[in-house]
Coordinates of C-alpha atoms in Angstrom, one line a residue:
M1 CA -4.0 -78.0 -119.5
T2 CA -2.3 -81.0 -121.2
Q3 CA -0.5 -83.8 -119.3
A4 CA 2.9 -82.3 -120.4
G5 CA 1.9 -78.9 -119.1
E6 CA 0.8 -80.3 -115.7
A7 CA 4.0 -82.3 -115.4
T8 CA 6.1 -79.1 -116.2
S9 CA 4.2 -77.0 -113.6
K10 CA 4.6 -79.7 -111.0
N11 CA 8.3 -80.1 -111.8
R12 CA 8.8 -76.3 -111.4
L13 CA 6.9 -76.3 -108.1
T14 CA 9.0 -79.2 -106.8
L15 CA 12.3 -77.5 -107.9
W16 CA 11.2 -74.2 -106.3
W17 CA 10.3 -76.0 -103.0
E18 CA 13.6 -77.9 -103.0
S19 CA 15.5 -74.7 -103.6
L20 CA 14.2 -73.2 -100.3
S21 CA 16.3 -73.4 -97.2
S22 CA 15.1 -75.4 -94.2
L23 CA 14.3 -72.2 -92.3
S24 CA 12.2 -70.9 -95.3
K25 CA 10.3 -74.2 -95.4
F26 CA 9.6 -74.0 -91.7
L27 CA 8.4 -70.5 -91.9
M28 CA 6.1 -71.2 -94.8
V29 CA 4.5 -74.2 -92.9
A30 CA 4.3 -72.1 -89.8
L31 CA 2.4 -69.4 -91.7
A32 CA 0.2 -71.9 -93.4
A33 CA -0.9 -73.7 -90.3
P34 CA -2.8 -70.7 -88.7
L35 CA -4.6 -70.1 -92.1
V36 CA -5.8 -73.8 -92.1
L37 CA -7.0 -73.5 -88.5
L38 CA -8.7 -70.2 -89.3
N39 CA -10.6 -71.9 -92.2
V40 CA -11.6 -74.8 -90.0
W41 CA -12.9 -72.4 -87.4
A42 CA -14.8 -70.4 -90.1
V43 CA -16.4 -73.6 -91.4
S44 CA -17.4 -74.7 -87.9
T45 CA -18.9 -71.3 -87.1
I46 CA -20.9 -71.3 -90.4
F47 CA -22.1 -74.8 -89.5
S48 CA -23.2 -73.7 -86.1
Y49 CA -25.1 -70.7 -87.5
F50 CA -27.0 -72.9 -90.0
R51 CA -27.1 -75.9 -87.7
S52 CA -30.9 -76.2 -87.7
I53 CA -31.2 -76.1 -91.5
L54 CA -28.3 -78.4 -92.1
V55 CA -29.5 -81.0 -89.5
T56 CA -32.9 -81.0 -91.2
L57 CA -31.4 -81.5 -94.6
L58 CA -29.0 -84.2 -93.5
V59 CA -31.7 -86.2 -91.6
A60 CA -34.1 -85.9 -94.6
A61 CA -31.3 -87.1 -96.9
L62 CA -30.4 -90.1 -94.7
L63 CA -34.1 -91.1 -94.4
A64 CA -34.6 -90.8 -98.2
F65 CA -31.4 -92.8 -98.8
L66 CA -32.6 -95.7 -96.6
L67 CA -36.2 -95.6 -97.9
N68 CA -35.0 -95.6 -101.5
Y69 CA -34.3 -99.3 -101.3
P70 CA -37.9 -100.5 -100.6
M71 CA -39.1 -97.8 -103.0
S72 CA -36.9 -99.3 -105.7
W73 CA -38.3 -102.7 -105.0
L74 CA -41.9 -101.4 -105.4
E75 CA -40.9 -99.8 -108.7
R76 CA -39.6 -103.1 -110.0
A77 CA -42.9 -104.6 -108.9
G78 CA -44.7 -102.3 -111.3
L79 CA -45.6 -99.2 -109.3
K80 CA -44.8 -95.7 -110.6
R81 CA -42.1 -93.7 -108.7
G82 CA -44.7 -91.3 -107.3
Q83 CA -47.0 -94.0 -106.1
A84 CA -44.0 -96.0 -104.6
A85 CA -42.8 -92.8 -102.8
I86 CA -46.2 -92.2 -101.3
L87 CA -46.6 -95.8 -100.1
V88 CA -43.2 -96.0 -98.6
S89 CA -43.6 -92.6 -96.9
L90 CA -46.9 -93.6 -95.4
V91 CA -45.6 -96.9 -94.1
A92 CA -42.5 -95.3 -92.6
L93 CA -44.6 -92.6 -90.9
F94 CA -47.1 -95.1 -89.6
A95 CA -44.2 -97.2 -88.1
F96 CA -42.7 -94.2 -86.4
L97 CA -46.0 -93.1 -85.0
T98 CA -46.7 -96.6 -83.7
L99 CA -43.4 -96.8 -82.0
G100 CA -43.9 -93.3 -80.5
V101 CA -47.3 -94.2 -79.1
T102 CA -46.6 -97.7 -77.8
V103 CA -42.9 -98.2 -77.0
L104 CA -41.7 -94.7 -76.2
P105 CA -44.0 -94.0 -73.2
L106 CA -43.0 -97.4 -71.6
V107 CA -39.3 -96.6 -72.1
I108 CA -39.7 -93.1 -70.6
T109 CA -41.5 -94.5 -67.6
Q110 CA -38.8 -97.1 -67.0
A111 CA -36.1 -94.4 -67.4
Q112 CA -37.8 -92.2 -64.8
Q113 CA -38.1 -95.2 -62.4
L114 CA -34.4 -96.1 -62.9
V115 CA -33.3 -92.6 -62.1
A116 CA -35.4 -92.6 -58.9
R117 CA -33.9 -96.0 -57.9
L118 CA -30.3 -95.4 -58.7
P119 CA -29.4 -94.2 -55.1
E120 CA -30.9 -97.4 -53.7
W121 CA -29.0 -99.5 -56.3
F122 CA -25.7 -97.8 -55.4
D123 CA -26.3 -98.6 -51.7
S124 CA -27.0 -102.2 -52.6
G125 CA -23.8 -102.3 -54.6
K126 CA -21.8 -100.8 -51.7
N127 CA -23.2 -103.5 -49.4
Q128 CA -22.2 -106.3 -51.8
L129 CA -18.7 -104.9 -52.0
L130 CA -18.5 -104.7 -48.2
M131 CA -19.5 -108.3 -48.0
L132 CA -16.8 -109.2 -50.5
D133 CA -14.3 -107.2 -48.4
S134 CA -15.3 -109.2 -45.2
R135 CA -14.8 -112.4 -47.1
I136 CA -11.3 -111.2 -48.1
D137 CA -10.5 -110.4 -44.5
Q138 CA -11.7 -113.9 -43.4
L139 CA -9.3 -115.5 -46.0
G140 CA -6.4 -113.4 -44.6
L141 CA -5.6 -111.7 -47.9
P142 CA -3.7 -108.4 -47.6
F143 CA -6.4 -106.3 -49.2
N144 CA -8.6 -103.6 -47.7
L145 CA -11.4 -102.2 -49.8
D146 CA -13.2 -100.0 -47.3
V147 CA -11.7 -96.7 -48.3
V148 CA -11.9 -97.4 -52.0
I149 CA -15.5 -98.6 -51.8
S150 CA -16.6 -95.5 -50.0
Q151 CA -14.9 -93.0 -52.3
A152 CA -15.8 -94.9 -55.5
N153 CA -19.4 -95.2 -54.4
D154 CA -19.9 -91.5 -53.6
R155 CA -18.2 -90.3 -56.8
L156 CA -19.9 -92.8 -59.1
K157 CA -23.3 -92.2 -57.5
I158 CA -23.1 -88.5 -58.3
Q159 CA -21.7 -88.9 -61.9
I160 CA -24.1 -91.7 -62.9
Q161 CA -27.1 -89.8 -61.5
N162 CA -26.1 -86.7 -63.4
L163 CA -25.6 -88.7 -66.6
A164 CA -28.9 -90.5 -66.2
G165 CA -30.7 -87.3 -65.5
E166 CA -29.2 -85.6 -68.6
A167 CA -30.1 -88.7 -70.8
L168 CA -33.7 -88.6 -69.4
N169 CA -34.0 -84.9 -70.0
L170 CA -32.7 -85.4 -73.6
T171 CA -35.3 -88.2 -74.1
L172 CA -38.1 -86.0 -72.7
G173 CA -36.9 -83.1 -74.8
V174 CA -37.1 -85.2 -78.0
A175 CA -40.5 -86.8 -77.0
V176 CA -42.2 -83.5 -76.1
F177 CA -43.1 -81.5 -79.2
T178 CA -43.0 -77.7 -79.3
A179 CA -44.1 -75.5 -82.2
G180 CA -40.5 -75.2 -83.4
K181 CA -39.9 -79.0 -83.2
L182 CA -43.2 -79.7 -84.9
F183 CA -42.2 -77.4 -87.8
D184 CA -38.8 -79.1 -88.1
V185 CA -40.4 -82.5 -88.1
L186 CA -42.9 -81.5 -90.8
L187 CA -40.1 -79.9 -92.8
T188 CA -38.1 -83.1 -92.6
I189 CA -41.1 -85.2 -93.7
I190 CA -41.7 -82.9 -96.7
L191 CA -38.0 -82.9 -97.7
T192 CA -37.8 -86.7 -97.4
F193 CA -40.8 -87.2 -99.6
Y194 CA -39.4 -84.7 -102.2
L195 CA -36.0 -86.4 -102.2
L196 CA -37.6 -89.8 -102.7
Q197 CA -39.2 -88.5 -105.8
H198 CA -36.5 -86.2 -107.2
G199 CA -33.4 -87.3 -105.3
D200 CA -31.6 -88.5 -108.5
E201 CA -32.0 -85.1 -110.1
V202 CA -30.7 -83.3 -107.0
W203 CA -27.7 -85.6 -106.7
E204 CA -26.8 -85.3 -110.4
S205 CA -26.9 -81.5 -110.1
L206 CA -24.5 -81.6 -107.2
V207 CA -22.2 -84.2 -108.7
G208 CA -22.2 -82.2 -111.9
W209 CA -19.7 -79.8 -110.4
L210 CA -17.1 -82.5 -110.3
P211 CA -14.8 -83.3 -113.2
T212 CA -16.6 -85.7 -115.7
R213 CA -14.3 -88.6 -115.1
L214 CA -14.9 -88.4 -111.3
Q215 CA -18.6 -88.2 -111.3
I216 CA -19.6 -91.9 -111.5
P217 CA -16.7 -93.3 -109.4
F218 CA -17.5 -90.7 -106.7
S219 CA -21.2 -91.5 -106.7
K220 CA -20.4 -95.2 -106.6
T221 CA -18.0 -94.9 -103.7
L222 CA -20.3 -92.6 -101.7
S223 CA -23.4 -94.8 -102.3
R224 CA -21.5 -98.0 -101.4
S225 CA -20.0 -96.5 -98.2
F226 CA -23.2 -95.1 -96.8
R227 CA -25.2 -98.2 -97.8
N228 CA -22.8 -100.7 -96.2
Y229 CA -22.4 -98.6 -93.1
F230 CA -26.0 -97.6 -92.4
L231 CA -27.6 -100.9 -93.4
G232 CA -25.0 -102.9 -91.6
Q233 CA -25.3 -100.9 -88.4
L234 CA -29.1 -100.9 -88.7
I235 CA -29.1 -104.7 -89.0
V236 CA -26.7 -105.1 -86.0
A237 CA -28.7 -102.6 -83.8
T238 CA -32.1 -104.1 -84.7
C239 CA -31.0 -107.7 -84.1
M240 CA -29.2 -106.9 -80.8
G241 CA -32.0 -104.6 -79.5
L242 CA -34.9 -107.1 -80.2
S243 CA -32.9 -110.2 -79.1
L244 CA -31.6 -108.7 -75.9
T245 CA -35.0 -107.1 -75.0
A246 CA -36.7 -110.5 -75.3
I247 CA -33.9 -112.3 -73.3
F248 CA -33.9 -109.7 -70.6
L249 CA -37.7 -110.0 -70.2
I250 CA -37.4 -113.8 -70.0
L251 CA -34.6 -113.5 -67.4
K252 CA -36.8 -110.9 -65.6
V253 CA -34.0 -108.3 -65.6
P254 CA -35.0 -105.1 -63.9
F255 CA -36.0 -102.5 -66.6
G256 CA -35.4 -105.2 -69.3
L257 CA -37.2 -103.2 -72.0
L258 CA -35.2 -100.1 -71.3
F259 CA -31.8 -101.9 -71.1
G260 CA -32.4 -104.0 -74.2
L261 CA -33.5 -101.1 -76.4
T262 CA -30.7 -98.9 -75.0
I263 CA -28.1 -101.4 -76.1
G264 CA -29.7 -101.6 -79.5
L265 CA -29.8 -97.9 -79.9
I266 CA -26.2 -97.4 -78.9
A267 CA -25.2 -100.2 -81.2
L268 CA -26.0 -97.9 -84.2
V269 CA -22.5 -96.5 -83.6
P270 CA -19.4 -98.7 -83.9
F271 CA -18.2 -100.0 -80.5
G272 CA -21.6 -98.8 -79.1
G273 CA -22.8 -102.3 -78.5
T274 CA -19.9 -103.1 -76.3
V275 CA -20.2 -99.8 -74.4
G276 CA -23.9 -100.4 -73.9
I277 CA -23.4 -104.0 -72.6
A278 CA -20.8 -102.8 -70.1
L279 CA -23.0 -100.0 -68.9
V280 CA -26.1 -102.2 -68.4
T281 CA -24.0 -104.9 -66.8
F282 CA -22.6 -102.4 -64.3
L283 CA -26.0 -101.0 -63.4
V284 CA -27.6 -104.5 -63.0
A285 CA -24.6 -105.6 -60.9
L286 CA -25.4 -102.8 -58.4
R287 CA -28.8 -104.4 -58.0
D288 CA -27.8 -108.1 -58.1
I289 CA -24.5 -109.6 -59.2
S290 CA -26.0 -113.0 -60.1
I291 CA -28.4 -111.3 -62.6
A292 CA -25.6 -109.2 -64.0
V293 CA -23.6 -112.4 -64.8
Q294 CA -26.6 -113.7 -66.7
V295 CA -26.9 -110.4 -68.5
V296 CA -23.3 -110.2 -69.6
I297 CA -23.3 -113.8 -70.8
A298 CA -26.4 -113.4 -72.8
A299 CA -25.4 -110.0 -74.2
V300 CA -21.9 -111.2 -75.3
I301 CA -23.3 -114.3 -77.0
V302 CA -25.9 -112.3 -78.9
Q303 CA -23.4 -109.7 -79.9
Q304 CA -20.9 -112.2 -81.3
L305 CA -23.7 -114.0 -83.2
V306 CA -25.0 -110.8 -84.7
E307 CA -21.7 -109.1 -85.5
N308 CA -19.8 -112.2 -86.7
G309 CA -22.8 -114.2 -88.1
V310 CA -25.6 -112.0 -89.4
A311 CA -24.1 -108.7 -90.6
P312 CA -21.1 -110.2 -92.6
R313 CA -23.4 -112.6 -94.4
V314 CA -25.7 -109.8 -95.4
L315 CA -23.3 -107.0 -96.4
G316 CA -19.7 -108.3 -95.9
S317 CA -17.2 -105.7 -94.7
V318 CA -19.1 -102.7 -93.4
T319 CA -16.4 -100.0 -93.5
G320 CA -13.0 -101.4 -94.4
L321 CA -11.4 -99.0 -91.9
N322 CA -9.0 -99.8 -89.2
P323 CA -10.7 -99.7 -85.8
F324 CA -8.3 -96.9 -84.7
W325 CA -9.5 -94.7 -87.5
V326 CA -13.1 -95.6 -86.8
F327 CA -12.6 -94.4 -83.3
I328 CA -10.9 -91.2 -84.4
A329 CA -13.7 -90.5 -86.9
I330 CA -16.3 -90.9 -84.2
L331 CA -14.6 -88.5 -81.8
T332 CA -14.1 -86.0 -84.6
G333 CA -17.7 -86.3 -85.7
A334 CA -18.9 -85.8 -82.1
R335 CA -16.8 -82.7 -81.7
V336 CA -17.9 -81.1 -85.0
G337 CA -21.5 -82.1 -85.3
G338 CA -22.6 -83.7 -82.0
L339 CA -24.9 -86.7 -82.2
L340 CA -25.5 -86.3 -85.9
G341 CA -21.8 -86.0 -86.5
V342 CA -21.3 -89.3 -84.8
V343 CA -23.8 -90.9 -87.1
V344 CA -22.2 -89.7 -90.4
A345 CA -18.6 -89.7 -89.2
V346 CA -17.7 -93.3 -90.2
P347 CA -19.1 -93.3 -93.8
T348 CA -17.6 -89.9 -94.4
A349 CA -14.2 -91.3 -93.3
V350 CA -14.6 -94.2 -95.7
V351 CA -15.2 -91.8 -98.6
I352 CA -12.2 -89.7 -97.6
K353 CA -10.1 -92.9 -97.5
E354 CA -11.3 -94.0 -100.9
V355 CA -10.5 -90.5 -102.3
L356 CA -7.0 -90.6 -100.9
L357 CA -6.4 -94.0 -102.3
S358 CA -7.6 -92.8 -105.7
V359 CA -5.3 -89.8 -105.6
R360 CA -2.4 -92.0 -104.6
S361 CA -3.1 -94.4 -107.5
V362 CA -3.4 -91.5 -109.9
R363 CA 0.0 -90.1 -108.8
S364 CA 1.6 -93.5 -109.1
V365 CA 0.3 -93.8 -112.7
R366 CA 1.5 -90.3 -113.6
Q367 CA 4.9 -91.0 -112.1
A368 CA 5.2 -94.2 -114.0
N369 CA 4.3 -92.3 -117.2
Q370 CA 7.0 -89.7 -116.5
D371 CA 9.6 -92.3 -115.8
S372 CA 8.8 -94.1 -119.1
P373 CA 8.1 -91.5 -121.7
D374 CA 8.0 -94.1 -124.5
S375 CA 4.9 -95.7 -122.9
D376 CA 1.6 -95.6 -124.6
A377 CA -0.3 -92.5 -123.4
S378 CA -3.6 -94.1 -124.2
T379 CA -3.0 -96.7 -121.5
V380 CA -2.6 -94.0 -118.9
S381 CA -5.7 -92.2 -120.0
T382 CA -7.6 -95.4 -119.8
I383 CA -6.5 -96.0 -116.2
L384 CA -7.2 -92.4 -115.2
A385 CA -10.5 -92.0 -117.0
P386 CA -12.4 -95.4 -117.2
D387 CA -15.2 -95.8 -119.6
R388 CA -18.4 -94.2 -118.1
A389 CA -20.7 -96.8 -119.6
Q390 CA -18.8 -99.7 -118.2
V391 CA -18.6 -98.2 -114.7
A392 CA -22.3 -97.4 -114.8
S393 CA -23.1 -101.0 -115.8
E394 CA -21.0 -102.3 -112.9
F395 CA -22.7 -99.9 -110.5
S396 CA -26.2 -100.9 -111.6
Q397 CA -25.3 -104.6 -111.3
E398 CA -23.9 -104.2 -107.9
S399 CA -27.0 -102.2 -106.7
L400 CA -29.3 -105.0 -108.0
V401 CA -27.3 -107.7 -106.2
A402 CA -27.3 -105.7 -103.0
E403 CA -31.1 -105.0 -103.1
K404 CA -31.8 -108.7 -103.8

């Protein structure tokens, strides 16, 4: 369909909509809303039915996406693609096995000890608050914390113990392999290795369903969004986890290894570092307020240095989203896909934002073309469909700069 035909059909649709009465418009929207909700429910049901397969595919795709960067570096060093894929896969597998054999058992042991000692820590926290209440009474201040302390202590003790127990059970469930889990892990490894070798072919076959003028811009936007987000969060989480673990061990913080790695793991999600610091500070304060003060000071300093010093210098802006929309994206991802949905929620929101901005810019150009019929049509077509070779050149240059 030509541009003139598209404009005519849109004008007819606009005139038809404007010719409807307010009641008719309201009824049409009211009828369309249940259909939209029904489609969303259907998609969610389909995702739940194929959840195991989709999770395996998505995890393999994310691993292949991240491992593609060192593999590209090895290819530039002179190795063939197959050899580079084998080397990178073996190194990654060895790293995961090493962490699973050395660090994971220590973390699980400390987590079990923490769950066992939580009642004792809550009693210690209650005693510290009672001492604070007696100091307030001595100063003659009109505050009485006895009732609040008792109720808060009982409720928090139950909730924190339940939360810690669920987290420990989840960790043990991940660590203990069954036949089904072992099959999923092997399938993920095989798919990751295959995507490292043939990922470009798979991606081109998927993007090929899009209009020709959208294929390269869409690939560029998606790659940039996921690269900036995952590498940025990985840098932040790794720096925070390792730094805080070392500092906690030096300060002799109880369960320093567990707390440091927990903050680093939660920092993989936006706002997760702040939540992890608050949670760890609260737990340590139950044991000893003086140590908790040292923990929060060290954690806040490390967080500010990493988030404002390290990550921006490496990658610049990670998402470009307003924090409010980041929060909404995380909640939506958690509701739709659980933990995996949280992981991919933010980069997906970035892609949606870029698509909406592109659609709005295209509409603006078409509106300007309709308002000025004497304008040169070639200018509009140049804006709407940029030269593929030029975009590909810019994309390759940007990828080389990022990898360097």
